[in-house]
Amino acid sequence: MIASAEPVVPNAYPNNVYAANCQCREMLDLLASKWAALAIGALENGPMRFGVVRKKLEGISPKVLSQTLRKLEDHGMVDRTVFPAVPLHVEYSLTPLGQSANAPLAHLRDWVEANTGIT
Amino acid sequence: MIASAEPVVPNAYPNNVYAANCQCREMLDLLASKWAALAIGALENGPMRFGVVRKKLEGISPKVLSQTLRKLEDHGMVDRTVFPAVPLHVEYSLTPLGQSANAPLAHLRDWVEANTGIT
DNA sequence: GGCCCTTAGTATCTTTTGGATACTATAGAG
DNA sequence: CTCTATAGTATCCAAAAGATACTAAGGGCC
């Protein structure tokens, strides 16, 4: 039996959300936000146009929705597809990563719906 | 067979996170935030003092931690216990509701750690 | 007595984000 | 030439986050 200096499987997840300088803090900040959690949920059943997302996420302003979707796109959660027609047609959809992220977010949304106002 | 005018089980969860005027929006806003998700996670293994939580949540300022814990307390997620000693000793712990909320938040924290920087 | 130590915050100021609302580009229909 | 629709942007104000300094309370030390 030979002992290796380095572990064979060094560390499954080197990321630690509690560490200040961890890259994953940015990811947590992205997903742990009201509008991101709702926007990803809105797209869970397929592509949706900007205006339809806006109506589903009652109360969101166009500026904030635009910023939210762009940040999600920048982090690879959402795809943006432009159909050059008039009036302009733009569809947003979840990437595989976004669909994966939707799982824990769906749990959170469900928990909130199930546990609000049950005094 | 008699048809009832009202359904026997009207609606398991009348809450809808997408609705602007739903009470649960406030709950979502509370939990879907970086510091709340981390603060609840910090307490998942038992009571912890202010200073210890502050060290665990690397980079949080005392003002923001204080605000975060107070909001969680106001919403019944966290209990605050003062031990009148010198120097002052204050312990924070999860309520049963807070422990319940920790489940979906733990999924989210785990997802973030597992899916950041895996390119 | 005067000074330092610790804990758990608060006070203050600056920067960033969120939110409300008005406005723009595009082109086809009437 | 105006009206409509879509997908945003521009602008301005309010709210929240963040950095840092400061405070209260009492016991130990010299």
PDB file of C-alpha atoms in Angstrom, chain B:
ATOM      1  CA  MET B   1     -74.656  12.618  -5.462  1.00  0.00           C
ATOM      2  CA  ILE B   2     -74.909  16.178  -4.292  1.00  0.00           C
ATOM      3  CA  ALA B   3     -72.691  18.827  -5.789  1.00  0.00           C
ATOM      4  CA  SER B   4     -71.404  21.292  -3.225  1.00  0.00           C
ATOM      5  CA  ALA B   5     -71.255  24.963  -4.141  1.00  0.00           C
ATOM      6  CA  GLU B   6     -67.850  25.311  -2.513  1.00  0.00           C
ATOM      7  CA  PRO B   7     -65.034  22.852  -2.968  1.00  0.00           C
ATOM      8  CA  VAL B   8     -64.380  20.713   0.102  1.00  0.00           C
ATOM      9  CA  VAL B   9     -60.684  21.602   0.006  1.00  0.00           C
ATOM     10  CA  PRO B  10     -60.825  25.118  -1.427  1.00  0.00           C
ATOM     11  CA  ASN B  11     -57.190  25.730  -2.124  1.00  0.00           C
ATOM     12  CA  ALA B  12     -54.265  24.148  -0.381  1.00  0.00           C
ATOM     13  CA  TYR B  13     -52.017  27.170  -0.962  1.00  0.00           C
ATOM     14  CA  PRO B  14     -53.774  30.379  -1.925  1.00  0.00           C
ATOM     15  CA  ASN B  15     -50.394  32.105  -2.048  1.00  0.00           C
ATOM     16  CA  ASN B  16     -48.820  32.908  -5.380  1.00  0.00           C
ATOM     17  CA  VAL B  17     -45.291  34.300  -5.468  1.00  0.00           C
ATOM     18  CA  TYR B  18     -45.901  35.864  -8.867  1.00  0.00           C
ATOM     19  CA  ALA B  19     -48.823  37.984  -7.634  1.00  0.00           C
ATOM     20  CA  ALA B  20     -47.853  41.527  -6.717  1.00  0.00           C
ATOM     21  CA  ASN B  21     -50.168  41.877  -3.729  1.00  0.00           C
ATOM     22  CA  CYS B  22     -49.500  38.443  -2.230  1.00  0.00           C
ATOM     23  CA  GLN B  23     -48.190  38.479   1.328  1.00  0.00           C
ATOM     24  CA  CYS B  24     -45.704  35.830   0.341  1.00  0.00           C
ATOM     25  CA  ARG B  25     -43.772  38.306  -1.807  1.00  0.00           C
ATOM     26  CA  GLU B  26     -42.441  39.802   1.388  1.00  0.00           C
ATOM     27  CA  MET B  27     -41.374  36.358   2.584  1.00  0.00           C
ATOM     28  CA  LEU B  28     -39.653  35.649  -0.721  1.00  0.00           C
ATOM     29  CA  ASP B  29     -37.889  38.985  -0.542  1.00  0.00           C
ATOM     30  CA  LEU B  30     -36.724  38.147   2.974  1.00  0.00           C
ATOM     31  CA  LEU B  31     -35.334  34.696   2.176  1.00  0.00           C
ATOM     32  CA  ALA B  32     -34.153  35.232  -1.396  1.00  0.00           C
ATOM     33  CA  SER B  33     -31.281  37.406  -0.295  1.00  0.00           C
ATOM     34  CA  LYS B  34     -27.622  36.528  -0.037  1.00  0.00           C
ATOM     35  CA  TRP B  35     -27.134  37.427   3.607  1.00  0.00           C
ATOM     36  CA  ALA B  36     -30.371  35.893   4.850  1.00  0.00           C
ATOM     37  CA  ALA B  37     -29.577  32.625   3.093  1.00  0.00           C
ATOM     38  CA  LEU B  38     -26.120  32.589   4.684  1.00  0.00           C
ATOM     39  CA  ALA B  39     -27.242  33.729   8.151  1.00  0.00           C
ATOM     40  CA  ILE B  40     -29.863  30.988   8.356  1.00  0.00           C
ATOM     41  CA  GLY B  41     -27.289  28.481   7.164  1.00  0.00           C
ATOM     42  CA  ALA B  42     -24.849  29.629   9.830  1.00  0.00           C
ATOM     43  CA  LEU B  43     -27.387  28.816  12.533  1.00  0.00           C
ATOM     44  CA  GLU B  44     -28.396  25.410  11.192  1.00  0.00           C
ATOM     45  CA  ASN B  45     -26.222  23.503  13.683  1.00  0.00           C
ATOM     46  CA  GLY B  46     -27.342  25.329  16.795  1.00  0.00           C
ATOM     47  CA  PRO B  47     -27.259  28.729  18.498  1.00  0.00           C
ATOM     48  CA  MET B  48     -24.483  31.094  17.654  1.00  0.00           C
ATOM     49  CA  ARG B  49     -23.348  34.408  19.028  1.00  0.00           C
ATOM     50  CA  PHE B  50     -23.382  37.623  17.031  1.00  0.00           C
ATOM     51  CA  GLY B  51     -19.617  37.800  16.740  1.00  0.00           C
ATOM     52  CA  VAL B  52     -19.323  34.187  15.639  1.00  0.00           C
ATOM     53  CA  VAL B  53     -21.956  34.607  12.933  1.00  0.00           C
ATOM     54  CA  ARG B  54     -20.125  37.709  11.834  1.00  0.00           C
ATOM     55  CA  LYS B  55     -16.876  35.775  11.450  1.00  0.00           C
ATOM     56  CA  LYS B  56     -18.600  32.916   9.600  1.00  0.00           C
ATOM     57  CA  LEU B  57     -20.296  35.278   7.126  1.00  0.00           C
ATOM     58  CA  GLU B  58     -17.002  36.663   5.895  1.00  0.00           C
ATOM     59  CA  GLY B  59     -17.246  40.233   4.707  1.00  0.00           C
ATOM     60  CA  ILE B  60     -20.574  41.210   6.259  1.00  0.00           C
ATOM     61  CA  SER B  61     -20.601  44.522   8.088  1.00  0.00           C
ATOM     62  CA  PRO B  62     -22.000  44.660  11.631  1.00  0.00           C
ATOM     63  CA  LYS B  63     -24.753  47.010  10.465  1.00  0.00           C
ATOM     64  CA  VAL B  64     -25.968  44.697   7.737  1.00  0.00           C
ATOM     65  CA  LEU B  65     -25.720  41.622   9.958  1.00  0.00           C
ATOM     66  CA  SER B  66     -27.713  43.374  12.646  1.00  0.00           C
ATOM     67  CA  GLN B  67     -30.393  44.381  10.135  1.00  0.00           C
ATOM     68  CA  THR B  68     -30.489  40.904   8.610  1.00  0.00           C
ATOM     69  CA  LEU B  69     -30.875  39.131  11.954  1.00  0.00           C
ATOM     70  CA  ARG B  70     -33.539  41.577  13.108  1.00  0.00           C
ATOM     71  CA  LYS B  71     -35.605  41.092   9.979  1.00  0.00           C
ATOM     72  CA  LEU B  72     -35.342  37.328  10.345  1.00  0.00           C
ATOM     73  CA  GLU B  73     -36.384  37.675  13.987  1.00  0.00           C
ATOM     74  CA  ASP B  74     -39.336  39.886  13.035  1.00  0.00           C
ATOM     75  CA  HIS B  75     -40.528  37.207  10.624  1.00  0.00           C
ATOM     76  CA  GLY B  76     -40.247  34.418  13.168  1.00  0.00           C
ATOM     77  CA  MET B  77     -37.251  32.698  11.620  1.00  0.00           C
ATOM     78  CA  VAL B  78     -34.750  33.439  14.370  1.00  0.00           C
ATOM     79  CA  ASP B  79     -34.819  33.753  18.152  1.00  0.00           C
ATOM     80  CA  ARG B  80     -32.587  36.220  19.971  1.00  0.00           C
ATOM     81  CA  THR B  81     -31.563  35.407  23.518  1.00  0.00           C
ATOM     82  CA  VAL B  82     -29.683  37.858  25.702  1.00  0.00           C
ATOM     83  CA  PHE B  83     -27.486  36.600  28.537  1.00  0.00           C
ATOM     84  CA  PRO B  84     -26.932  39.639  30.754  1.00  0.00           C
ATOM     85  CA  ALA B  85     -23.246  39.244  31.426  1.00  0.00           C
ATOM     86  CA  VAL B  86     -20.268  41.457  30.879  1.00  0.00           C
ATOM     87  CA  PRO B  87     -19.225  41.555  28.178  1.00  0.00           C
ATOM     88  CA  LEU B  88     -22.744  41.149  26.810  1.00  0.00           C
ATOM     89  CA  HIS B  89     -23.615  37.714  25.455  1.00  0.00           C
ATOM     90  CA  VAL B  90     -26.322  37.326  22.794  1.00  0.00           C
ATOM     91  CA  GLU B  91     -27.279  34.096  21.099  1.00  0.00           C
ATOM     92  CA  TYR B  92     -29.195  33.664  17.881  1.00  0.00           C
ATOM     93  CA  SER B  93     -30.926  30.426  16.956  1.00  0.00           C
ATOM     94  CA  LEU B  94     -33.368  29.136  14.369  1.00  0.00           C
ATOM     95  CA  THR B  95     -37.020  28.763  15.271  1.00  0.00           C
ATOM     96  CA  PRO B  96     -38.858  25.692  13.910  1.00  0.00           C
ATOM     97  CA  LEU B  97     -39.999  27.912  11.032  1.00  0.00           C
ATOM     98  CA  GLY B  98     -36.430  28.984  10.415  1.00  0.00           C
ATOM     99  CA  GLN B  99     -35.249  25.379  10.417  1.00  0.00           C
ATOM    100  CA  SER B 100     -37.968  24.580   7.921  1.00  0.00           C
ATOM    101  CA  ALA B 101     -36.883  27.478   5.702  1.00  0.00           C
ATOM    102  CA  ASN B 102     -33.304  26.281   5.908  1.00  0.00           C
ATOM    103  CA  ALA B 103     -34.136  23.187   3.866  1.00  0.00           C
ATOM    104  CA  PRO B 104     -34.712  24.939   0.506  1.00  0.00           C
ATOM    105  CA  LEU B 105     -31.954  27.438   1.295  1.00  0.00           C
ATOM    106  CA  ALA B 106     -29.509  24.598   1.946  1.00  0.00           C
ATOM    107  CA  HIS B 107     -30.396  23.189  -1.484  1.00  0.00           C
ATOM    108  CA  LEU B 108     -29.631  26.565  -2.987  1.00  0.00           C
ATOM    109  CA  ARG B 109     -26.319  26.956  -1.135  1.00  0.00           C
ATOM    110  CA  ASP B 110     -25.315  23.438  -2.135  1.00  0.00           C
ATOM    111  CA  TRP B 111     -26.277  24.012  -5.748  1.00  0.00           C
ATOM    112  CA  VAL B 112     -24.203  27.179  -5.870  1.00  0.00           C
ATOM    113  CA  GLU B 113     -21.159  25.459  -4.383  1.00  0.00           C
ATOM    114  CA  ALA B 114     -21.534  22.531  -6.771  1.00  0.00           C
ATOM    115  CA  ASN B 115     -22.132  24.580  -9.914  1.00  0.00           C
ATOM    116  CA  THR B 116     -19.780  27.520  -9.704  1.00  0.00           C
ATOM    117  CA  GLY B 117     -16.671  27.427 -11.845  1.00  0.00           C
ATOM    118  CA  ILE B 118     -17.255  23.969 -13.312  1.00  0.00           C
ATOM    119  CA  THR B 119     -16.771  25.104 -16.933  1.00  0.00           C
TER     120      THR B 119
END
